Short mmCIF file of C-alpha atoms in Angstrom, two decimals:
data_model
loop_
_atom_site.label_atom_id
_atom_site.label_comp_id
_atom_site.label_asym_id
_atom_site.label_seq_id
_atom_site.Cartn_x
_atom_site.Cartn_y
_atom_site.Cartn_z
CA MET A 1437 0.00 0.00 0.00
CA LEU A 1438 1.36 3.43 -0.94
CA SER A 1439 2.24 5.46 2.16
CA ALA A 1440 0.96 9.02 2.43
CA PRO A 1441 4.42 10.61 2.86
CA ARG A 1442 5.79 8.89 -0.23
CA TYR A 1443 3.00 10.41 -2.30
CA TRP A 1444 2.93 13.72 -0.51
CA ARG A 1445 6.64 14.57 -0.84
CA GLU A 1446 6.51 14.36 -4.66
CA ILE A 1447 3.39 16.50 -5.01
CA ARG A 1448 5.23 19.76 -5.64
CA TYR A 1449 7.15 18.25 -8.56
CA ARG A 1450 4.42 16.08 -10.03
CA TYR A 1451 1.61 18.60 -9.87
CA ARG A 1452 3.48 21.53 -11.37
CA LEU A 1453 6.23 19.85 -13.41
CA ILE A 1454 9.09 21.20 -11.38
CA GLY A 1455 12.62 20.02 -12.04
CA SER A 1456 15.89 21.59 -11.05
CA ARG A 1457 18.49 23.98 -12.49
CA CYS A 1458 22.18 23.98 -11.66
CA LEU A 1459 23.17 27.34 -10.15
CA LYS A 1460 26.73 26.88 -11.39
CA CYS A 1461 26.41 25.71 -15.02
CA GLY A 1462 22.72 26.37 -15.70
CA LYS A 1463 21.83 22.82 -16.80
CA ILE A 1464 18.12 22.02 -16.34
CA TYR A 1465 16.92 18.59 -15.24
CA PHE A 1466 13.78 16.55 -14.89
CA PRO A 1467 13.28 14.72 -12.57
CA ARG A 1468 15.11 17.01 -10.15
CA ARG A 1469 18.68 16.22 -9.24
CA LEU A 1470 20.55 16.92 -6.02
CA VAL A 1471 23.94 16.86 -7.72
CA CYS A 1472 24.57 18.29 -11.22
CA ALA A 1473 25.43 15.52 -13.70
CA VAL A 1474 27.41 17.95 -15.87
CA CYS A 1475 29.56 20.02 -13.50
CA GLY A 1476 29.18 18.16 -10.21
CA SER A 1477 27.83 21.18 -8.33
CA ARG A 1478 25.57 20.47 -5.37
CA LYS A 1479 23.87 23.84 -5.62
CA LEU A 1480 20.68 23.40 -7.63
CA GLU A 1481 17.37 25.19 -7.36
CA ASP A 1482 13.84 24.15 -8.15
CA TYR A 1483 12.94 25.10 -11.69
CA LYS A 1484 9.49 25.32 -13.24
CA LEU A 1485 9.69 23.66 -16.64
CA SER A 1486 8.04 24.86 -19.82
CA GLU A 1487 4.45 23.65 -20.16
CA LYS A 1488 4.65 23.16 -23.92
CA GLY A 1489 6.60 20.83 -26.13
CA LYS A 1490 6.38 18.27 -28.89
CA ILE A 1491 6.32 14.49 -29.03
CA LYS A 1492 9.76 12.99 -29.70
CA THR A 1493 8.67 9.34 -29.62
CA PHE A 1494 5.72 7.45 -28.20
CA THR A 1495 4.21 4.06 -27.51
CA VAL A 1496 0.76 2.73 -26.75
CA ILE A 1497 0.46 0.41 -23.75
CA ARG A 1498 -1.95 -2.35 -24.73
CA ARG A 1499 -1.00 -5.40 -22.64
CA SER A 1500 -0.03 -6.15 -19.02
CA PRO A 1501 -0.32 -2.62 -17.64
CA PRO A 1502 0.91 -2.09 -14.08
CA LEU A 1503 -1.62 -2.47 -11.28
CA GLY A 1504 -3.83 0.61 -11.03
CA TYR A 1505 -3.62 1.49 -14.75
CA GLU A 1506 -5.89 -1.25 -16.15
CA LYS A 1507 -8.83 1.10 -16.74
CA ASN A 1508 -6.72 3.37 -18.97
CA VAL A 1509 -5.70 0.68 -21.51
CA PRO A 1510 -4.90 1.47 -24.28
CA TYR A 1511 -2.97 4.58 -23.28
CA VAL A 1512 -0.21 6.61 -24.89
CA VAL A 1513 3.13 7.20 -23.17
CA ALA A 1514 5.55 9.57 -24.87
CA VAL A 1515 8.87 11.32 -24.51
CA VAL A 1516 7.94 14.99 -24.74
CA GLU A 1517 10.66 17.46 -25.72
CA LEU A 1518 9.80 20.67 -23.85
CA GLU A 1519 10.46 24.13 -25.23
CA ASP A 1520 13.31 24.56 -22.76
CA GLY A 1521 15.03 21.46 -24.19
CA VAL A 1522 14.27 19.01 -21.37
CA ASN A 1523 12.75 15.61 -22.22
CA VAL A 1524 9.95 14.32 -20.00
CA LEU A 1525 8.18 10.94 -19.97
CA SER A 1526 4.42 11.38 -19.76
CA GLN A 1527 1.05 9.97 -20.69
CA ILE A 1528 -0.65 11.76 -23.58
CA VAL A 1529 -4.40 12.20 -23.08
CA ASP A 1530 -7.46 13.67 -24.84
CA VAL A 1531 -6.50 11.99 -28.10
CA SER A 1532 -7.02 8.55 -29.60
CA PRO A 1533 -3.77 6.56 -29.91
CA GLU A 1534 -4.19 6.39 -33.71
CA GLU A 1535 -3.95 10.19 -34.01
CA VAL A 1536 -0.68 10.59 -32.11
CA LYS A 1537 2.35 11.47 -34.25
CA ILE A 1538 6.01 12.26 -33.71
CA GLY A 1539 6.37 16.06 -33.68
CA MET A 1540 2.83 16.67 -32.42
CA PRO A 1541 2.64 19.83 -30.24
CA VAL A 1542 1.43 19.11 -26.70
CA GLU A 1543 0.77 21.03 -23.48
CA LEU A 1544 0.77 20.25 -19.78
CA THR A 1545 -2.40 19.15 -18.05
CA PHE A 1546 -3.25 17.82 -14.59
CA ARG A 1547 -4.97 14.44 -14.21
CA LYS A 1548 -5.71 11.48 -12.02
CA VAL A 1549 -2.91 8.96 -12.52
CA ARG A 1550 -3.67 5.88 -10.44
CA GLU A 1551 -5.90 4.41 -7.76
CA ASN A 1552 -4.43 2.20 -5.06
CA GLY A 1553 -7.28 -0.22 -4.43
CA LYS A 1554 -10.60 0.86 -2.91
CA GLU A 1555 -9.17 2.44 0.19
CA GLY A 1556 -5.74 3.67 -0.90
CA ILE A 1557 -4.57 7.08 -2.02
CA ILE A 1558 -5.76 8.34 -5.38
CA GLU A 1559 -2.66 9.71 -7.09
CA TYR A 1560 -2.61 12.77 -9.35
CA GLY A 1561 0.07 14.28 -11.50
CA PHE A 1562 1.02 15.81 -14.84
CA LYS A 1563 0.06 14.46 -18.23
CA PHE A 1564 0.23 16.13 -21.65
CA ARG A 1565 -2.49 16.70 -24.26
CA PRO A 1566 -2.31 17.79 -27.89
CA ILE A 1567 -2.59 21.48 -28.72
CA PHE A 1568 -5.15 21.74 -31.49
CA GLU A 1569 -5.13 24.92 -33.59
CA MET B 78 47.63 -10.08 -10.86
CA HIS B 79 46.64 -13.62 -11.77
CA ARG B 80 45.42 -14.87 -15.11
CA VAL B 81 41.90 -16.26 -14.68
CA ALA B 82 40.44 -19.42 -16.24
CA VAL B 83 36.90 -20.76 -16.46
CA ILE B 84 37.24 -24.40 -15.46
CA GLY B 85 33.61 -25.55 -15.28
CA VAL B 86 30.19 -24.63 -16.65
CA GLY B 87 26.62 -25.85 -16.21
CA CYS B 88 23.05 -24.74 -16.75
CA THR B 89 19.44 -25.84 -16.58
CA ARG B 90 16.95 -25.84 -19.41
CA VAL B 91 15.24 -22.44 -19.80
CA GLY B 92 11.45 -22.23 -19.74
CA GLU B 93 8.45 -22.27 -17.47
CA LEU B 94 9.77 -25.00 -15.21
CA TRP B 95 6.76 -25.59 -12.97
CA ASP B 96 8.32 -28.44 -11.01
CA LYS B 97 11.50 -26.59 -10.11
CA SER B 98 11.98 -24.09 -7.26
CA LEU B 99 14.61 -21.38 -6.93
CA LYS B 100 16.66 -23.86 -4.90
CA ASP B 101 16.26 -26.71 -7.43
CA LEU B 102 17.47 -24.42 -10.21
CA ILE B 103 20.53 -23.23 -8.25
CA VAL B 104 21.57 -26.72 -7.22
CA GLU B 105 21.15 -28.18 -10.73
CA SER B 106 23.32 -25.61 -12.49
CA ALA B 107 25.91 -25.28 -9.72
CA THR B 108 26.46 -29.03 -9.32
CA LYS B 109 26.81 -29.39 -13.11
CA ALA B 110 29.46 -26.67 -13.12
CA LEU B 111 31.29 -28.20 -10.15
CA ASP B 112 31.19 -31.64 -11.78
CA ASP B 113 32.41 -30.16 -15.05
CA ALA B 114 35.33 -28.59 -13.15
CA GLY B 115 35.91 -31.86 -11.29
CA ILE B 116 35.83 -30.21 -7.86
CA ASP B 117 33.43 -30.28 -4.91
CA LYS B 118 34.51 -27.21 -2.95
CA VAL B 119 34.99 -23.52 -3.69
CA ASP B 120 36.26 -20.61 -1.59
CA ILE B 121 33.43 -18.17 -2.32
CA VAL B 122 30.08 -18.03 -4.11
CA TYR B 123 28.75 -15.11 -6.17
CA VAL B 124 25.03 -15.16 -6.93
CA GLY B 125 23.40 -13.01 -9.60
CA ASN B 126 19.65 -12.60 -9.36
CA ALA B 127 17.26 -9.77 -10.22
CA TYR B 128 13.87 -10.54 -8.75
CA SER B 129 13.84 -13.16 -5.98
CA LYS B 130 13.14 -10.45 -3.38
CA ILE B 131 10.13 -9.26 -5.38
CA LEU B 132 8.76 -12.51 -6.83
CA GLN B 133 9.62 -15.04 -4.11
CA THR B 134 10.22 -12.57 -1.22
CA GLN B 135 13.44 -14.55 -0.83
CA GLY B 136 16.35 -12.32 0.07
CA ASN B 137 19.83 -13.14 1.37
CA LEU B 138 20.56 -15.28 -1.69
CA GLY B 139 24.21 -15.63 -0.76
CA SER B 140 23.48 -17.71 2.33
CA PHE B 141 20.54 -19.35 0.57
CA THR B 142 22.80 -20.57 -2.25
CA VAL B 143 25.70 -21.71 -0.09
CA ASP B 144 23.32 -23.61 2.19
CA SER B 145 21.42 -25.14 -0.76
CA LEU B 146 24.73 -26.57 -1.97
CA GLY B 147 25.59 -28.03 1.42
CA PHE B 148 28.62 -25.80 1.79
CA GLU B 149 29.24 -24.25 5.14
CA GLY B 150 31.12 -21.28 6.43
CA ILE B 151 32.36 -19.90 3.12
CA PRO B 152 31.60 -16.28 2.17
CA ALA B 153 28.93 -15.43 -0.37
CA VAL B 154 28.03 -12.30 -2.32
CA SER B 155 24.58 -11.59 -3.75
CA ILE B 156 24.44 -9.20 -6.68
CA GLU B 157 21.49 -7.42 -8.27
CA ALA B 158 21.74 -5.22 -11.35
CA ALA B 159 18.59 -6.23 -13.26
CA ASP B 160 19.51 -8.07 -16.49
CA CYS B 161 23.20 -7.57 -15.67
CA SER B 162 22.99 -9.37 -12.30
CA GLY B 163 24.58 -12.60 -13.51
CA SER B 164 27.28 -11.03 -15.65
CA LEU B 165 28.12 -8.58 -12.87
CA ALA B 166 28.42 -11.49 -10.42
CA PHE B 167 30.90 -13.01 -12.90
CA HIS B 168 32.76 -9.70 -13.20
CA GLU B 169 33.10 -9.38 -9.42
CA ALA B 170 34.22 -12.99 -9.06
CA TYR B 171 36.77 -12.42 -11.82
CA LYS B 172 38.23 -9.41 -10.02
CA ALA B 173 38.51 -11.37 -6.78
CA VAL B 174 40.33 -14.29 -8.42
CA ARG B 175 42.48 -11.95 -10.51
CA SER B 176 43.62 -10.13 -7.38
CA GLY B 177 44.77 -13.35 -5.79
CA LEU B 178 42.56 -12.91 -2.73
CA VAL B 179 40.26 -15.74 -3.86
CA GLY B 180 41.28 -19.20 -5.06
CA LYS B 181 38.24 -20.88 -6.57
CA ALA B 182 34.97 -18.97 -7.08
CA LEU B 183 31.56 -20.31 -8.05
CA VAL B 184 29.26 -17.94 -9.98
CA VAL B 185 25.57 -18.76 -10.11
CA GLY B 186 22.91 -16.80 -12.01
CA VAL B 187 19.31 -17.69 -11.23
CA GLU B 188 15.78 -16.48 -11.92
CA LYS B 189 12.39 -18.00 -11.16
CA MET B 190 9.62 -16.00 -12.84
CA SER B 191 6.88 -18.50 -13.70
CA ASP B 192 5.41 -18.64 -10.18
CA SER B 193 4.17 -15.07 -10.44
CA SER B 194 1.20 -13.40 -12.14
CA PRO B 195 1.81 -11.31 -15.27
CA GLU B 196 1.14 -8.17 -13.20
CA GLU B 197 3.77 -9.12 -10.64
CA VAL B 198 6.28 -9.90 -13.38
CA ALA B 199 5.53 -6.59 -15.13
CA LYS B 200 6.14 -4.77 -11.84
CA ALA B 201 9.40 -6.66 -11.28
CA LEU B 202 10.58 -5.82 -14.82
CA MET B 203 10.02 -2.14 -14.05
CA SER B 204 11.98 -2.29 -10.79
CA CYS B 205 15.21 -1.34 -12.62
CA GLU B 206 13.70 2.00 -13.62
CA ASP B 207 13.02 5.17 -11.60
CA GLN B 208 9.80 4.47 -9.69
CA ASP B 209 8.65 8.02 -9.03
CA TYR B 210 8.92 9.41 -12.58
CA VAL B 211 9.12 6.47 -14.99
CA ALA B 212 7.04 3.64 -13.49
CA PHE B 213 4.59 6.31 -12.29
CA THR B 214 3.63 7.18 -15.89
CA GLY B 215 2.24 3.65 -16.34
CA VAL B 216 4.83 2.75 -18.94
CA THR B 217 5.86 -0.93 -19.01
CA GLN B 218 9.32 -2.33 -19.71
CA PRO B 219 8.30 -3.32 -23.28
CA GLY B 220 6.85 0.19 -23.59
CA LEU B 221 10.26 1.69 -22.94
CA HIS B 222 11.80 -0.56 -25.60
CA ALA B 223 9.02 0.52 -27.97
CA LEU B 224 9.91 4.21 -27.45
CA VAL B 225 13.45 3.44 -28.56
CA LEU B 226 12.28 1.23 -31.47
CA ARG B 227 10.01 3.94 -32.91
CA LEU B 228 12.64 6.67 -32.61
CA TYR B 229 15.27 4.40 -34.16
CA MET B 230 13.08 3.55 -37.18
CA GLU B 231 12.18 7.23 -37.65
CA THR B 232 15.75 8.51 -37.29
CA PHE B 233 17.57 5.97 -39.47
CA LYS B 234 14.65 5.26 -41.85
CA VAL B 235 14.92 1.55 -41.05
CA LYS B 236 11.94 -0.72 -41.72
CA HIS B 237 10.34 -2.67 -38.92
CA GLU B 238 10.77 -5.97 -40.77
CA GLU B 239 14.52 -5.43 -40.87
CA ILE B 240 14.68 -5.10 -37.09
CA ALA B 241 12.19 -7.92 -36.52
CA GLU B 242 14.58 -10.22 -38.41
CA PHE B 243 16.63 -10.39 -35.20
CA THR B 244 13.96 -12.68 -33.70
CA VAL B 245 14.02 -14.95 -36.77
CA LYS B 246 17.78 -15.44 -36.40
CA ALA B 247 17.44 -15.98 -32.64
CA HIS B 248 14.89 -18.77 -33.03
CA LYS B 249 16.93 -20.38 -35.80
CA ASN B 250 19.96 -20.73 -33.50
CA ALA B 251 17.81 -21.74 -30.55
CA SER B 252 16.36 -24.62 -32.56
CA ASN B 253 19.68 -26.46 -32.15
CA ASN B 254 20.09 -25.60 -28.49
CA PRO B 255 18.93 -28.43 -26.18
CA TYR B 256 18.22 -26.08 -23.25
CA ALA B 257 16.54 -23.24 -25.20
CA GLN B 258 13.05 -21.96 -24.38
CA PHE B 259 11.90 -21.33 -27.96
CA LYS B 260 13.02 -23.77 -30.62
CA ASN B 261 10.28 -23.07 -33.13
CA PRO B 262 11.44 -21.57 -36.43
CA LEU B 263 9.76 -18.27 -37.32
CA LYS B 264 9.37 -16.14 -40.40
CA VAL B 265 9.55 -12.38 -40.19
CA GLU B 266 5.82 -12.22 -41.04
CA ASP B 267 5.09 -14.27 -37.90
CA VAL B 268 6.95 -11.73 -35.79
CA LEU B 269 5.18 -8.75 -37.36
CA ARG B 270 1.77 -10.45 -37.12
CA SER B 271 2.16 -11.31 -33.42
CA PRO B 272 0.10 -9.22 -30.98
CA ILE B 273 1.24 -5.69 -30.20
CA LEU B 274 2.77 -5.43 -26.73
CA ALA B 275 3.38 -1.69 -26.88
CA ASP B 276 3.27 -0.01 -30.31
CA PRO B 277 5.25 -0.63 -32.39
CA LEU B 278 6.87 -3.49 -30.44
CA ARG B 279 5.36 -6.93 -31.12
CA LEU B 280 5.11 -9.87 -28.71
CA LEU B 281 7.67 -11.93 -30.64
CA GLU B 282 10.20 -9.10 -30.49
CA TYR B 283 10.44 -9.24 -26.73
CA THR B 284 11.58 -11.87 -24.23
CA THR B 285 9.09 -13.46 -21.90
CA VAL B 286 8.74 -15.13 -18.50
CA ALA B 287 11.48 -17.71 -17.99
CA ASP B 288 13.00 -19.80 -15.23
CA GLY B 289 16.60 -20.93 -15.37
CA SER B 290 19.97 -21.03 -13.76
CA ALA B 291 23.52 -21.11 -15.12
CA ALA B 292 26.79 -21.44 -13.27
CA LEU B 293 30.52 -21.48 -13.78
CA VAL B 294 33.69 -21.98 -11.79
CA LEU B 295 36.64 -19.59 -11.95
CA CYS B 296 40.18 -19.97 -10.67
CA SER B 297 43.64 -18.77 -11.54
CA ILE B 298 45.59 -20.68 -14.19
CA GLU B 299 48.24 -21.57 -11.55
CA GLU B 300 45.55 -22.94 -9.26
CA ALA B 301 44.10 -25.03 -12.08
CA GLU B 302 47.51 -26.42 -12.95
CA LYS B 303 48.14 -27.18 -9.28
CA MET B 304 45.02 -29.35 -9.40
CA GLY B 305 46.49 -31.14 -12.41
CA LYS B 306 44.09 -29.50 -14.89
CA LYS B 307 44.80 -27.94 -18.24
CA PRO B 308 42.35 -25.06 -18.50
CA VAL B 309 41.01 -24.24 -21.97
CA VAL B 310 39.25 -20.89 -21.50
CA GLU B 311 40.73 -17.68 -20.12
CA VAL B 312 39.02 -14.42 -19.19
CA LEU B 313 40.78 -11.71 -21.21
CA GLY B 314 38.75 -8.67 -20.26
CA SER B 315 35.80 -7.85 -18.07
CA ALA B 316 34.11 -4.53 -17.33
CA SER B 317 30.84 -2.96 -16.30
CA ALA B 318 29.45 0.57 -16.60
CA THR B 319 26.34 2.57 -15.75
CA ASP B 320 24.35 5.31 -17.43
CA LYS B 321 21.60 7.74 -16.46
CA LEU B 322 18.52 6.00 -15.10
CA TYR B 323 15.97 8.33 -16.72
CA LEU B 324 15.68 7.20 -20.37
CA PRO B 325 14.36 10.54 -21.76
CA GLU B 326 17.66 12.19 -20.76
CA ARG B 327 19.61 9.98 -23.19
CA ILE B 328 17.12 8.48 -25.66
CA GLY B 329 18.07 10.90 -28.46
CA LYS B 330 21.46 9.25 -28.96
CA LEU B 331 19.94 5.84 -29.84
CA SER B 332 23.15 4.43 -28.44
CA PHE B 333 23.99 3.36 -24.93
CA ASN B 334 26.96 4.87 -23.11
CA ALA B 335 27.01 2.03 -20.60
CA THR B 336 27.71 -0.49 -23.40
CA ARG B 337 30.31 1.67 -25.09
CA GLU B 338 32.10 2.41 -21.83
CA ALA B 339 32.12 -1.24 -20.66
CA ALA B 340 33.34 -2.41 -24.10
CA LYS B 341 36.10 0.20 -24.16
CA LYS B 342 37.37 -0.90 -20.72
CA ALA B 343 37.14 -4.62 -21.53
CA PHE B 344 39.06 -4.20 -24.80
CA GLU B 345 41.69 -2.08 -23.06
CA GLU B 346 42.24 -4.89 -20.62
CA ALA B 347 42.30 -7.53 -23.39
CA LYS B 348 44.75 -5.36 -25.37
CA PHE B 349 43.07 -5.91 -28.73
CA SER B 350 40.14 -4.44 -30.62
CA VAL B 351 36.73 -5.65 -31.74
CA ASP B 352 37.99 -7.04 -35.08
CA LYS B 353 39.64 -9.93 -33.21
CA VAL B 354 36.31 -11.17 -31.84
CA ASN B 355 34.98 -14.36 -33.51
CA PHE B 356 31.48 -14.39 -32.03
CA VAL B 357 29.27 -12.38 -29.70
CA GLU B 358 26.56 -13.25 -27.19
CA THR B 359 24.53 -10.08 -26.72
CA HIS B 360 21.35 -9.30 -24.81
CA ASP B 361 18.41 -9.05 -27.20
CA SER B 362 15.88 -8.42 -24.44
CA SER B 363 14.07 -6.91 -27.43
CA THR B 364 14.94 -6.88 -31.14
CA ILE B 365 15.90 -3.22 -31.02
CA MET B 366 18.27 -3.74 -28.08
CA GLY B 367 20.01 -6.49 -30.07
CA VAL B 368 20.39 -4.21 -33.09
CA ILE B 369 21.69 -1.22 -31.10
CA SER B 370 24.07 -3.44 -29.13
CA LEU B 371 25.76 -4.67 -32.33
CA GLU B 372 26.38 -1.01 -33.19
CA ASP B 373 27.51 0.06 -29.72
CA LEU B 374 29.95 -2.86 -29.43
CA GLY B 375 31.53 -1.75 -32.72
CA PHE B 376 30.58 -4.66 -34.99
CA VAL B 377 28.73 -2.34 -37.39
CA GLY B 378 28.22 1.39 -37.91
CA LYS B 379 25.46 3.48 -36.34
CA GLY B 380 22.09 2.88 -37.95
CA ARG B 381 23.43 -0.16 -39.84
CA GLY B 382 22.73 -2.88 -37.25
CA ALA B 383 19.51 -4.09 -38.88
CA SER B 384 21.16 -4.33 -42.31
CA LEU B 385 23.84 -6.55 -40.86
CA VAL B 386 21.11 -8.82 -39.44
CA VAL B 387 19.10 -8.93 -42.71
CA GLU B 388 22.20 -9.64 -44.79
CA GLY B 389 22.94 -12.69 -42.61
CA GLY B 390 26.03 -11.16 -41.03
CA ILE B 391 25.04 -12.45 -37.60
CA GLU B 392 24.47 -16.09 -38.60
CA ILE B 393 26.79 -18.88 -37.47
CA ASP B 394 28.84 -18.61 -40.67
CA GLY B 395 28.39 -14.84 -40.99
CA LYS B 396 30.71 -11.91 -40.45
CA ILE B 397 30.08 -11.87 -36.73
CA PRO B 398 28.12 -14.88 -35.44
CA THR B 399 25.69 -13.49 -32.85
CA ASN B 400 23.70 -15.18 -30.09
CA THR B 401 24.89 -18.54 -31.30
CA MET B 402 22.63 -20.51 -28.94
CA GLY B 403 19.55 -18.36 -29.50
CA GLY B 404 20.26 -15.28 -27.39
CA SER B 405 17.82 -13.89 -24.89
CA LYS B 406 14.87 -14.25 -27.26
CA GLY B 407 15.52 -17.84 -28.36
CA ARG B 408 17.36 -19.45 -25.43
CA GLY B 409 15.16 -17.42 -23.09
CA ASN B 410 15.75 -14.61 -20.65
CA PRO B 411 15.75 -15.70 -17.00
CA VAL B 412 16.83 -12.17 -16.22
CA GLY B 413 19.41 -12.49 -13.45
CA ALA B 414 20.81 -15.69 -14.99
CA THR B 415 21.03 -14.42 -18.58
CA GLY B 416 24.56 -13.03 -18.30
CA VAL B 417 25.83 -16.34 -16.94
CA TYR B 418 24.06 -18.28 -19.75
CA GLN B 419 25.91 -16.10 -22.26
CA LEU B 420 29.22 -16.92 -20.59
CA VAL B 421 28.43 -20.64 -20.46
CA GLU B 422 27.59 -20.52 -24.18
CA ALA B 423 30.82 -18.66 -24.94
CA VAL B 424 32.81 -21.31 -23.04
CA LEU B 425 31.04 -24.11 -25.00
CA GLN B 426 31.96 -22.35 -28.26
CA LEU B 427 35.59 -21.93 -27.21
CA ARG B 428 35.81 -25.57 -26.11
CA GLY B 429 34.33 -26.64 -29.44
CA GLU B 430 31.26 -28.14 -27.72
CA ALA B 431 28.51 -26.03 -29.30
CA GLY B 432 27.19 -28.87 -31.46
CA LYS B 433 25.37 -27.86 -34.65
CA ASN B 434 25.88 -24.18 -33.82
CA GLN B 435 29.64 -24.45 -33.44
CA VAL B 436 31.41 -21.38 -34.84
CA LYS B 437 34.40 -22.56 -36.85
CA ASP B 438 37.77 -21.65 -35.33
CA ALA B 439 36.18 -19.79 -32.45
CA LYS B 440 39.10 -18.41 -30.44
CA ILE B 441 37.70 -15.21 -28.91
CA GLY B 442 34.14 -14.53 -27.79
CA LEU B 443 32.47 -11.48 -26.29
CA THR B 444 29.44 -11.44 -24.01
CA HIS B 445 27.36 -8.33 -23.39
CA THR B 446 24.46 -7.75 -21.04
CA ILE B 447 22.37 -4.62 -20.82
CA ALA B 448 19.89 -3.74 -18.06
CA GLY B 449 16.50 -2.25 -18.88
CA VAL B 450 16.99 0.17 -21.74
CA GLY B 451 20.66 0.81 -21.17
CA ASN B 452 21.15 2.03 -17.62
CA PHE B 453 23.77 -0.66 -16.91
CA ALA B 454 25.98 -2.85 -19.07
CA THR B 455 28.63 -5.51 -18.68
CA VAL B 456 31.09 -6.75 -21.28
CA ASN B 457 33.21 -9.87 -20.87
CA ILE B 458 35.80 -11.18 -23.32
CA LEU B 459 36.85 -14.82 -23.21
CA GLY B 460 39.57 -16.55 -25.21
CA CYS B 461 41.13 -19.96 -25.81
CA LEU B 462 44.30 -20.70 -23.93
#
């Protein structure tokens, strides 16, 4: 069973798509890092990532989803390249899997992610959806 | 520094072995390896396993293994690095023997997956990834491979049927392997018509639930000679390397630093380059991982891996015979044991005991294991003495 603190301590990052930026070399990361993987600095600050990007590659999960995701099948998971250059793994929603394409522009949205049984915590977090003209 | 020999090998059949427990598997492969070496005692045991804590809730595999074998008092090391668990156990045993601190070492790789539900197995397969930001998205392990497959096809304009050919070659070699999981010959159409696991990856492009165990015995060449043996196979290079856990940070390269780094170090130690290698056992956990590994190890240029496969370059009589006993897809992928199976197969090739799949004049073989989608890799180079 998912413990409340484990869920609660990631809320800030998962709800608002917050990563980190190295104060020394400026490199931006998602998920956040405590030590910079480029320059080794330990001084990083929280950094709000861009909310728009485009799909770099994607898949559609059709079989053996993890527990708690069964109701979503089939669902799209993509690597989204954000406008600030950071790549993020995310579900893509509000679109049928057949319409998803590499290069498709997408934007941040906030959704329910998973239920933990009947009595467990309902988890929320970021997903992306297509930007239609 | 001591020169290190492999003096005994053994393995179980790979498959859904309903009548065999974790312990049965360990004892079967280890006793075969000990018998092959002609010894009944070792100084230390290294166990490689990925999922026993998750799937059997059995931890402390070091003690578990030593006790299962009826040994007592000797030290044991349990190693987990997902698909690299077994090959990393070998690597650590090699370093210990090479240093002279250890005389004879037994390496056992083991995995028992068929007791668990598909959901439990899927969860275990994702345990090598970041849980808070990768598993949380609902992506599966085949889903991660599919992300790489799609980007690879798009970037290098390679057709899916070219990559899917890797499975065809795997099953062809496995058909002559008495302990392989899948011996049925396949056509590329069968692979592309199999159900979609995660678009565009098909069921027959990915490994499945498997039980199995493989083992080998290492000691220094002096130690072997002291026992009156004439060892045939020597370890010439062995290395491991890591890479970033979060795939999106490195997916754009379509190449895995961990493989390249481990290969570089292993070849530095062996003091020769890739063109000396006569055959390779690589980890085709999926077709695309097999293709990219051939490129990263230096057997073919970037974006050309699938062409090498289609042109027959990886067949037993090809330019670089690959996965000669079926690889992870054909022989089967009992995850933590896979790296040790590769090494056992390499030893059989070098001893000239690979049967119908014997590579002619095989003098130097390379084994390569990769965890998940490239966050860890091991490379081992073996040669004939």
